[in-house]
Amino acid sequence: MIEEEAVGCTCRCTCGRSPAGFADLTAAQRRVAMLAAFGYTNRQIGSTLFLATSTVEQHLTNVYRRLGIKGRAEILGTIRQFNQVTPIGRLGAVPQPAVA
């Protein structure tokens, strides 16, 4: 229990600790999460970032776990909660999805 408190809880539990923030994600996880939050499919994300679809899925799974959320529908709200998205797009312009 002491060790868990030292590193912080990243699970979706009722222990009262807050999950990791958006800034705690890797750069690749942040890019994938941003595109997923703006409605890109896994295939579109893979095409845009030159990743295999399975890699996109792995990144999203890790994003959900680290942010303590259930799925992509919660990503944008969580990003906004951590003040990572502004009306002008603090993380840069969102590229248009590749046409599949």
mmCIF file of N, CA and C in Angstrom:
data_model
loop_
_atom_site.group_PDB
_atom_site.id
_atom_site.type_symbol
_atom_site.label_atom_id
_atom_site.label_comp_id
_atom_site.label_asym_id
_atom_site.label_seq_id
_atom_site.Cartn_x
_atom_site.Cartn_y
_atom_site.Cartn_z
ATOM 1 N N MET A 1 0.819 -1.192 0.000
ATOM 2 C CA MET A 1 0.000 0.000 0.000
ATOM 3 C C MET A 1 0.866 1.261 0.000
ATOM 4 N N ILE A 2 1.930 1.266 0.763
ATOM 5 C CA ILE A 2 2.810 2.436 0.816
ATOM 6 C C ILE A 2 3.456 2.674 -0.536
ATOM 7 N N GLU A 3 3.917 1.592 -1.183
ATOM 8 C CA GLU A 3 4.547 1.727 -2.491
ATOM 9 C C GLU A 3 3.560 2.291 -3.512
ATOM 10 N N GLU A 4 2.320 1.831 -3.482
ATOM 11 C CA GLU A 4 1.304 2.325 -4.413
ATOM 12 C C GLU A 4 1.058 3.813 -4.207
ATOM 13 N N GLU A 5 1.043 4.260 -2.960
ATOM 14 C CA GLU A 5 0.827 5.675 -2.683
ATOM 15 C C GLU A 5 1.992 6.517 -3.180
ATOM 16 N N ALA A 6 3.192 5.977 -3.133
ATOM 17 C CA ALA A 6 4.368 6.733 -3.554
ATOM 18 C C ALA A 6 4.343 7.032 -5.046
ATOM 19 N N VAL A 7 3.926 6.052 -5.843
ATOM 20 C CA VAL A 7 3.914 6.257 -7.287
ATOM 21 C C VAL A 7 2.587 6.799 -7.776
ATOM 22 N N GLY A 8 1.571 6.756 -6.950
ATOM 23 C CA GLY A 8 0.253 7.247 -7.365
ATOM 24 C C GLY A 8 -0.549 6.153 -8.027
ATOM 25 N N CYS A 9 -1.810 6.215 -7.854
ATOM 26 C CA CYS A 9 -2.702 5.206 -8.407
ATOM 27 C C CYS A 9 -3.082 5.591 -9.827
ATOM 28 N N THR A 10 -2.916 4.673 -10.762
ATOM 29 C CA THR A 10 -3.313 4.937 -12.144
ATOM 30 C C THR A 10 -4.494 4.070 -12.550
ATOM 31 N N CYS A 11 -5.095 3.429 -11.596
ATOM 32 C CA CYS A 11 -6.223 2.562 -11.924
ATOM 33 C C CYS A 11 -7.535 3.339 -11.845
ATOM 34 N N ARG A 12 -8.589 2.727 -12.347
ATOM 35 C CA ARG A 12 -9.923 3.318 -12.269
ATOM 36 C C ARG A 12 -10.612 2.712 -11.049
ATOM 37 N N CYS A 13 -10.234 3.192 -9.891
ATOM 38 C CA CYS A 13 -10.763 2.617 -8.662
ATOM 39 C C CYS A 13 -11.365 3.711 -7.788
ATOM 40 N N THR A 14 -11.784 3.334 -6.624
ATOM 41 C CA THR A 14 -12.422 4.285 -5.716
ATOM 42 C C THR A 14 -11.517 4.599 -4.538
ATOM 43 N N CYS A 15 -10.203 4.540 -4.749
ATOM 44 C CA CYS A 15 -9.269 4.744 -3.640
ATOM 45 C C CYS A 15 -9.109 6.210 -3.270
ATOM 46 N N GLY A 16 -9.629 7.124 -4.104
ATOM 47 C CA GLY A 16 -9.544 8.534 -3.783
ATOM 48 C C GLY A 16 -8.340 9.237 -4.378
ATOM 49 N N ARG A 17 -7.391 8.493 -4.915
ATOM 50 C CA ARG A 17 -6.234 9.120 -5.547
ATOM 51 C C ARG A 17 -6.585 9.471 -6.973
ATOM 52 N N SER A 18 -6.014 10.535 -7.481
ATOM 53 C CA SER A 18 -6.311 10.921 -8.858
ATOM 54 C C SER A 18 -5.411 10.163 -9.823
ATOM 55 N N PRO A 19 -5.917 9.828 -11.009
ATOM 56 C CA PRO A 19 -5.112 9.135 -11.992
ATOM 57 C C PRO A 19 -4.051 10.064 -12.575
ATOM 58 N N ALA A 20 -3.170 9.473 -13.343
ATOM 59 C CA ALA A 20 -2.122 10.256 -13.996
ATOM 60 C C ALA A 20 -2.743 11.296 -14.911
ATOM 61 N N GLY A 21 -2.048 12.383 -15.119
ATOM 62 C CA GLY A 21 -2.532 13.429 -15.998
ATOM 63 C C GLY A 21 -2.096 13.211 -17.433
ATOM 64 N N PHE A 22 -2.655 14.007 -18.312
ATOM 65 C CA PHE A 22 -2.338 13.921 -19.738
ATOM 66 C C PHE A 22 -0.846 14.126 -19.975
ATOM 67 N N ALA A 23 -0.221 14.972 -19.191
ATOM 68 C CA ALA A 23 1.212 15.240 -19.348
ATOM 69 C C ALA A 23 2.057 14.027 -18.989
ATOM 70 N N ASP A 24 1.492 13.078 -18.253
ATOM 71 C CA ASP A 24 2.228 11.876 -17.874
ATOM 72 C C ASP A 24 2.266 10.825 -18.981
ATOM 73 N N LEU A 25 1.524 11.059 -20.052
ATOM 74 C CA LEU A 25 1.545 10.137 -21.190
ATOM 75 C C LEU A 25 2.815 10.355 -21.992
ATOM 76 N N THR A 26 3.220 9.318 -22.714
ATOM 77 C CA THR A 26 4.360 9.484 -23.616
ATOM 78 C C THR A 26 3.927 10.366 -24.778
ATOM 79 N N ALA A 27 4.895 10.877 -25.523
ATOM 80 C CA ALA A 27 4.574 11.721 -26.678
ATOM 81 C C ALA A 27 3.720 10.963 -27.684
ATOM 82 N N ALA A 28 4.045 9.702 -27.926
ATOM 83 C CA ALA A 28 3.273 8.890 -28.875
ATOM 84 C C ALA A 28 1.848 8.681 -28.372
ATOM 85 N N GLN A 29 1.694 8.425 -27.083
ATOM 86 C CA GLN A 29 0.362 8.238 -26.508
ATOM 87 C C GLN A 29 -0.446 9.522 -26.609
ATOM 88 N N ARG A 30 0.185 10.678 -26.386
ATOM 89 C CA ARG A 30 -0.530 11.955 -26.507
ATOM 90 C C ARG A 30 -1.000 12.186 -27.937
ATOM 91 N N ARG A 31 -0.153 11.900 -28.922
ATOM 92 C CA ARG A 31 -0.550 12.094 -30.326
ATOM 93 C C ARG A 31 -1.732 11.198 -30.676
ATOM 94 N N VAL A 32 -1.655 9.936 -30.293
ATOM 95 C CA VAL A 32 -2.739 8.992 -30.588
ATOM 96 C C VAL A 32 -4.014 9.421 -29.865
ATOM 97 N N ALA A 33 -3.895 9.817 -28.600
ATOM 98 C CA ALA A 33 -5.064 10.226 -27.820
ATOM 99 C C ALA A 33 -5.733 11.449 -28.428
ATOM 100 N N MET A 34 -4.936 12.419 -28.870
ATOM 101 C CA MET A 34 -5.506 13.626 -29.465
ATOM 102 C C MET A 34 -6.301 13.292 -30.727
ATOM 103 N N LEU A 35 -5.745 12.461 -31.581
ATOM 104 C CA LEU A 35 -6.445 12.116 -32.815
ATOM 105 C C LEU A 35 -7.711 11.318 -32.514
ATOM 106 N N ALA A 36 -7.633 10.404 -31.551
ATOM 107 C CA ALA A 36 -8.815 9.632 -31.162
ATOM 108 C C ALA A 36 -9.882 10.553 -30.590
ATOM 109 N N ALA A 37 -9.463 11.540 -29.807
ATOM 110 C CA ALA A 37 -10.413 12.482 -29.209
ATOM 111 C C ALA A 37 -11.140 13.298 -30.265
ATOM 112 N N PHE A 38 -10.501 13.533 -31.403
ATOM 113 C CA PHE A 38 -11.120 14.305 -32.475
ATOM 114 C C PHE A 38 -11.823 13.427 -33.502
ATOM 115 N N GLY A 39 -12.062 12.165 -33.159
ATOM 116 C CA GLY A 39 -12.906 11.317 -33.970
ATOM 117 C C GLY A 39 -12.218 10.443 -35.005
ATOM 118 N N TYR A 40 -10.913 10.396 -34.993
ATOM 119 C CA TYR A 40 -10.208 9.529 -35.936
ATOM 120 C C TYR A 40 -10.423 8.066 -35.569
ATOM 121 N N THR A 41 -10.543 7.215 -36.563
ATOM 122 C CA THR A 41 -10.591 5.778 -36.323
ATOM 123 C C THR A 41 -9.169 5.288 -36.079
ATOM 124 N N ASN A 42 -9.032 4.085 -35.565
ATOM 125 C CA ASN A 42 -7.701 3.522 -35.351
ATOM 126 C C ASN A 42 -6.930 3.431 -36.666
ATOM 127 N N ARG A 43 -7.602 3.072 -37.725
ATOM 128 C CA ARG A 43 -6.948 2.981 -39.030
ATOM 129 C C ARG A 43 -6.477 4.359 -39.504
ATOM 130 N N GLN A 44 -7.305 5.386 -39.312
ATOM 131 C CA GLN A 44 -6.924 6.741 -39.707
ATOM 132 C C GLN A 44 -5.746 7.252 -38.876
ATOM 133 N N ILE A 45 -5.764 6.938 -37.588
ATOM 134 C CA ILE A 45 -4.652 7.337 -36.726
ATOM 135 C C ILE A 45 -3.368 6.667 -37.200
ATOM 136 N N GLY A 46 -3.460 5.380 -37.500
ATOM 137 C CA GLY A 46 -2.290 4.653 -37.986
ATOM 138 C C GLY A 46 -1.742 5.237 -39.278
ATOM 139 N N SER A 47 -2.631 5.564 -40.201
ATOM 140 C CA SER A 47 -2.209 6.157 -41.476
ATOM 141 C C SER A 47 -1.568 7.522 -41.269
ATOM 142 N N THR A 48 -2.148 8.324 -40.402
ATOM 143 C CA THR A 48 -1.654 9.671 -40.150
ATOM 144 C C THR A 48 -0.284 9.659 -39.469
ATOM 145 N N LEU A 49 -0.112 8.753 -38.508
ATOM 146 C CA LEU A 49 1.122 8.709 -37.721
ATOM 147 C C LEU A 49 2.095 7.628 -38.187
ATOM 148 N N PHE A 50 1.753 6.939 -39.264
ATOM 149 C CA PHE A 50 2.589 5.857 -39.807
ATOM 150 C C PHE A 50 2.826 4.760 -38.771
ATOM 151 N N LEU A 51 1.725 4.309 -38.165
ATOM 152 C CA LEU A 51 1.755 3.246 -37.165
ATOM 153 C C LEU A 51 0.854 2.106 -37.612
ATOM 154 N N ALA A 52 1.154 0.913 -37.159
ATOM 155 C CA ALA A 52 0.262 -0.221 -37.383
ATOM 156 C C ALA A 52 -0.986 -0.028 -36.523
ATOM 157 N N THR A 53 -2.101 -0.529 -37.004
ATOM 158 C CA THR A 53 -3.346 -0.411 -36.248
ATOM 159 C C THR A 53 -3.216 -1.040 -34.869
ATOM 160 N N SER A 54 -2.495 -2.150 -34.776
ATOM 161 C CA SER A 54 -2.312 -2.804 -33.474
ATOM 162 C C SER A 54 -1.507 -1.918 -32.516
ATOM 163 N N THR A 55 -0.572 -1.146 -33.036
ATOM 164 C CA THR A 55 0.191 -0.211 -32.203
ATOM 165 C C THR A 55 -0.713 0.896 -31.687
ATOM 166 N N VAL A 56 -1.588 1.385 -32.540
ATOM 167 C CA VAL A 56 -2.566 2.404 -32.124
ATOM 168 C C VAL A 56 -3.428 1.838 -30.997
ATOM 169 N N GLU A 57 -3.900 0.619 -31.155
ATOM 170 C CA GLU A 57 -4.734 -0.011 -30.130
ATOM 171 C C GLU A 57 -3.980 -0.140 -28.809
ATOM 172 N N GLN A 58 -2.701 -0.514 -28.875
ATOM 173 C CA GLN A 58 -1.892 -0.626 -27.655
ATOM 174 C C GLN A 58 -1.726 0.731 -26.980
ATOM 175 N N HIS A 59 -1.458 1.760 -27.775
ATOM 176 C CA HIS A 59 -1.330 3.107 -27.205
ATOM 177 C C HIS A 59 -2.634 3.532 -26.538
ATOM 178 N N LEU A 60 -3.760 3.303 -27.198
ATOM 179 C CA LEU A 60 -5.045 3.701 -26.615
ATOM 180 C C LEU A 60 -5.334 2.940 -25.322
ATOM 181 N N THR A 61 -5.027 1.659 -25.296
ATOM 182 C CA THR A 61 -5.217 0.873 -24.075
ATOM 183 C C THR A 61 -4.411 1.464 -22.932
ATOM 184 N N ASN A 62 -3.161 1.843 -23.216
ATOM 185 C CA ASN A 62 -2.317 2.449 -22.184
ATOM 186 C C ASN A 62 -2.824 3.828 -21.778
ATOM 187 N N VAL A 63 -3.344 4.586 -22.733
ATOM 188 C CA VAL A 63 -3.921 5.901 -22.430
ATOM 189 C C VAL A 63 -5.099 5.741 -21.483
ATOM 190 N N TYR A 64 -6.000 4.805 -21.798
ATOM 191 C CA TYR A 64 -7.172 4.586 -20.946
ATOM 192 C C TYR A 64 -6.735 4.216 -19.532
ATOM 193 N N ARG A 65 -5.764 3.333 -19.437
ATOM 194 C CA ARG A 65 -5.300 2.873 -18.131
ATOM 195 C C ARG A 65 -4.666 4.027 -17.355
ATOM 196 N N ARG A 66 -3.790 4.780 -17.999
ATOM 197 C CA ARG A 66 -3.100 5.875 -17.309
ATOM 198 C C ARG A 66 -4.029 7.007 -16.901
ATOM 199 N N LEU A 67 -5.015 7.305 -17.729
ATOM 200 C CA LEU A 67 -5.941 8.396 -17.414
ATOM 201 C C LEU A 67 -7.106 7.942 -16.551
ATOM 202 N N GLY A 68 -7.246 6.632 -16.385
ATOM 203 C CA GLY A 68 -8.338 6.116 -15.571
ATOM 204 C C GLY A 68 -9.695 6.293 -16.222
ATOM 205 N N ILE A 69 -9.743 6.088 -17.542
ATOM 206 C CA ILE A 69 -10.994 6.239 -18.284
ATOM 207 C C ILE A 69 -11.351 4.927 -18.956
ATOM 208 N N LYS A 70 -12.598 4.857 -19.454
ATOM 209 C CA LYS A 70 -13.086 3.616 -20.041
ATOM 210 C C LYS A 70 -12.886 3.529 -21.545
ATOM 211 N N GLY A 71 -12.859 4.661 -22.234
ATOM 212 C CA GLY A 71 -12.753 4.596 -23.684
ATOM 213 C C GLY A 71 -12.538 5.947 -24.318
ATOM 214 N N ARG A 72 -12.504 5.933 -25.659
ATOM 215 C CA ARG A 72 -12.180 7.149 -26.399
ATOM 216 C C ARG A 72 -13.193 8.266 -26.209
ATOM 217 N N ALA A 73 -14.422 7.932 -25.856
ATOM 218 C CA ALA A 73 -15.437 8.973 -25.634
ATOM 219 C C ALA A 73 -15.070 9.884 -24.466
ATOM 220 N N GLU A 74 -14.244 9.397 -23.554
ATOM 221 C CA GLU A 74 -13.857 10.180 -22.379
ATOM 222 C C GLU A 74 -12.538 10.922 -22.555
ATOM 223 N N ILE A 75 -11.828 10.682 -23.648
ATOM 224 C CA ILE A 75 -10.496 11.266 -23.808
ATOM 225 C C ILE A 75 -10.547 12.788 -23.857
ATOM 226 N N LEU A 76 -11.384 13.360 -24.698
ATOM 227 C CA LEU A 76 -11.395 14.819 -24.876
ATOM 228 C C LEU A 76 -11.732 15.531 -23.576
ATOM 229 N N GLY A 77 -12.715 15.035 -22.850
ATOM 230 C CA GLY A 77 -13.065 15.643 -21.567
ATOM 231 C C GLY A 77 -11.915 15.583 -20.578
ATOM 232 N N THR A 78 -11.189 14.479 -20.582
ATOM 233 C CA THR A 78 -10.048 14.336 -19.688
ATOM 234 C C THR A 78 -8.927 15.272 -20.092
ATOM 235 N N ILE A 79 -8.686 15.403 -21.390
ATOM 236 C CA ILE A 79 -7.652 16.320 -21.871
ATOM 237 C C ILE A 79 -8.006 17.746 -21.469
ATOM 238 N N ARG A 80 -9.253 18.121 -21.647
ATOM 239 C CA ARG A 80 -9.685 19.472 -21.263
ATOM 240 C C ARG A 80 -9.548 19.690 -19.764
ATOM 241 N N GLN A 81 -9.840 18.645 -18.996
ATOM 242 C CA GLN A 81 -9.722 18.735 -17.543
ATOM 243 C C GLN A 81 -8.296 19.102 -17.150
ATOM 244 N N PHE A 82 -7.331 18.584 -17.879
ATOM 245 C CA PHE A 82 -5.928 18.868 -17.582
ATOM 246 C C PHE A 82 -5.422 20.077 -18.363
ATOM 247 N N ASN A 83 -6.351 20.865 -18.944
ATOM 248 C CA ASN A 83 -6.023 22.102 -19.647
ATOM 249 C C ASN A 83 -5.018 21.910 -20.776
ATOM 250 N N GLN A 84 -5.155 20.830 -21.507
ATOM 251 C CA GLN A 84 -4.244 20.560 -22.605
ATOM 252 C C GLN A 84 -4.801 21.016 -23.947
ATOM 253 N N VAL A 85 -6.084 21.334 -24.005
ATOM 254 C CA VAL A 85 -6.692 21.769 -25.253
ATOM 255 C C VAL A 85 -7.340 23.121 -25.034
ATOM 256 N N THR A 86 -7.041 24.057 -25.907
ATOM 257 C CA THR A 86 -7.646 25.375 -25.854
ATOM 258 C C THR A 86 -8.385 25.592 -27.160
ATOM 259 N N PRO A 87 -9.177 26.634 -27.262
ATOM 260 C CA PRO A 87 -9.884 26.885 -28.515
ATOM 261 C C PRO A 87 -8.967 27.010 -29.726
ATOM 262 N N ILE A 88 -7.728 27.431 -29.515
ATOM 263 C CA ILE A 88 -6.815 27.556 -30.662
ATOM 264 C C ILE A 88 -5.920 26.340 -30.815
ATOM 265 N N GLY A 89 -6.107 25.325 -30.003
ATOM 266 C CA GLY A 89 -5.364 24.085 -30.149
ATOM 267 C C GLY A 89 -3.950 24.159 -29.623
ATOM 268 N N ARG A 90 -3.777 24.156 -28.332
ATOM 269 C CA ARG A 90 -2.472 24.289 -27.700
ATOM 270 C C ARG A 90 -1.466 23.259 -28.204
ATOM 271 N N LEU A 91 -1.910 22.076 -28.509
ATOM 272 C CA LEU A 91 -1.001 21.029 -28.950
ATOM 273 C C LEU A 91 -0.759 21.069 -30.451
ATOM 274 N N GLY A 92 -1.206 22.104 -31.092
ATOM 275 C CA GLY A 92 -0.978 22.231 -32.526
ATOM 276 C C GLY A 92 -2.217 21.881 -33.315
ATOM 277 N N ALA A 93 -2.131 22.127 -34.600
ATOM 278 C CA ALA A 93 -3.254 21.857 -35.482
ATOM 279 C C ALA A 93 -3.492 20.359 -35.592
ATOM 280 N N VAL A 94 -4.731 19.988 -35.653
ATOM 281 C CA VAL A 94 -5.090 18.585 -35.826
ATOM 282 C C VAL A 94 -5.125 18.307 -37.327
ATOM 283 N N PRO A 95 -4.294 17.370 -37.789
ATOM 284 C CA PRO A 95 -4.287 17.079 -39.216
ATOM 285 C C PRO A 95 -5.585 16.422 -39.660
ATOM 286 N N GLN A 96 -5.915 16.580 -40.913
ATOM 287 C CA GLN A 96 -7.103 15.929 -41.462
ATOM 288 C C GLN A 96 -6.848 14.444 -41.599
ATOM 289 N N PRO A 97 -7.854 13.605 -41.315
ATOM 290 C CA PRO A 97 -7.646 12.158 -41.437
ATOM 291 C C PRO A 97 -7.369 11.760 -42.874
ATOM 292 N N ALA A 98 -6.537 10.750 -43.013
ATOM 293 C CA ALA A 98 -6.256 10.215 -44.338
ATOM 294 C C ALA A 98 -7.517 9.551 -44.870
ATOM 295 N N VAL A 99 -7.792 9.699 -46.109
ATOM 296 C CA VAL A 99 -8.966 9.085 -46.713
ATOM 297 C C VAL A 99 -8.698 7.616 -46.890
ATOM 298 N N ALA A 100 -9.591 6.795 -46.315
ATOM 299 C CA ALA A 100 -9.391 5.340 -46.378
ATOM 300 C C ALA A 100 -10.037 4.760 -47.619
#
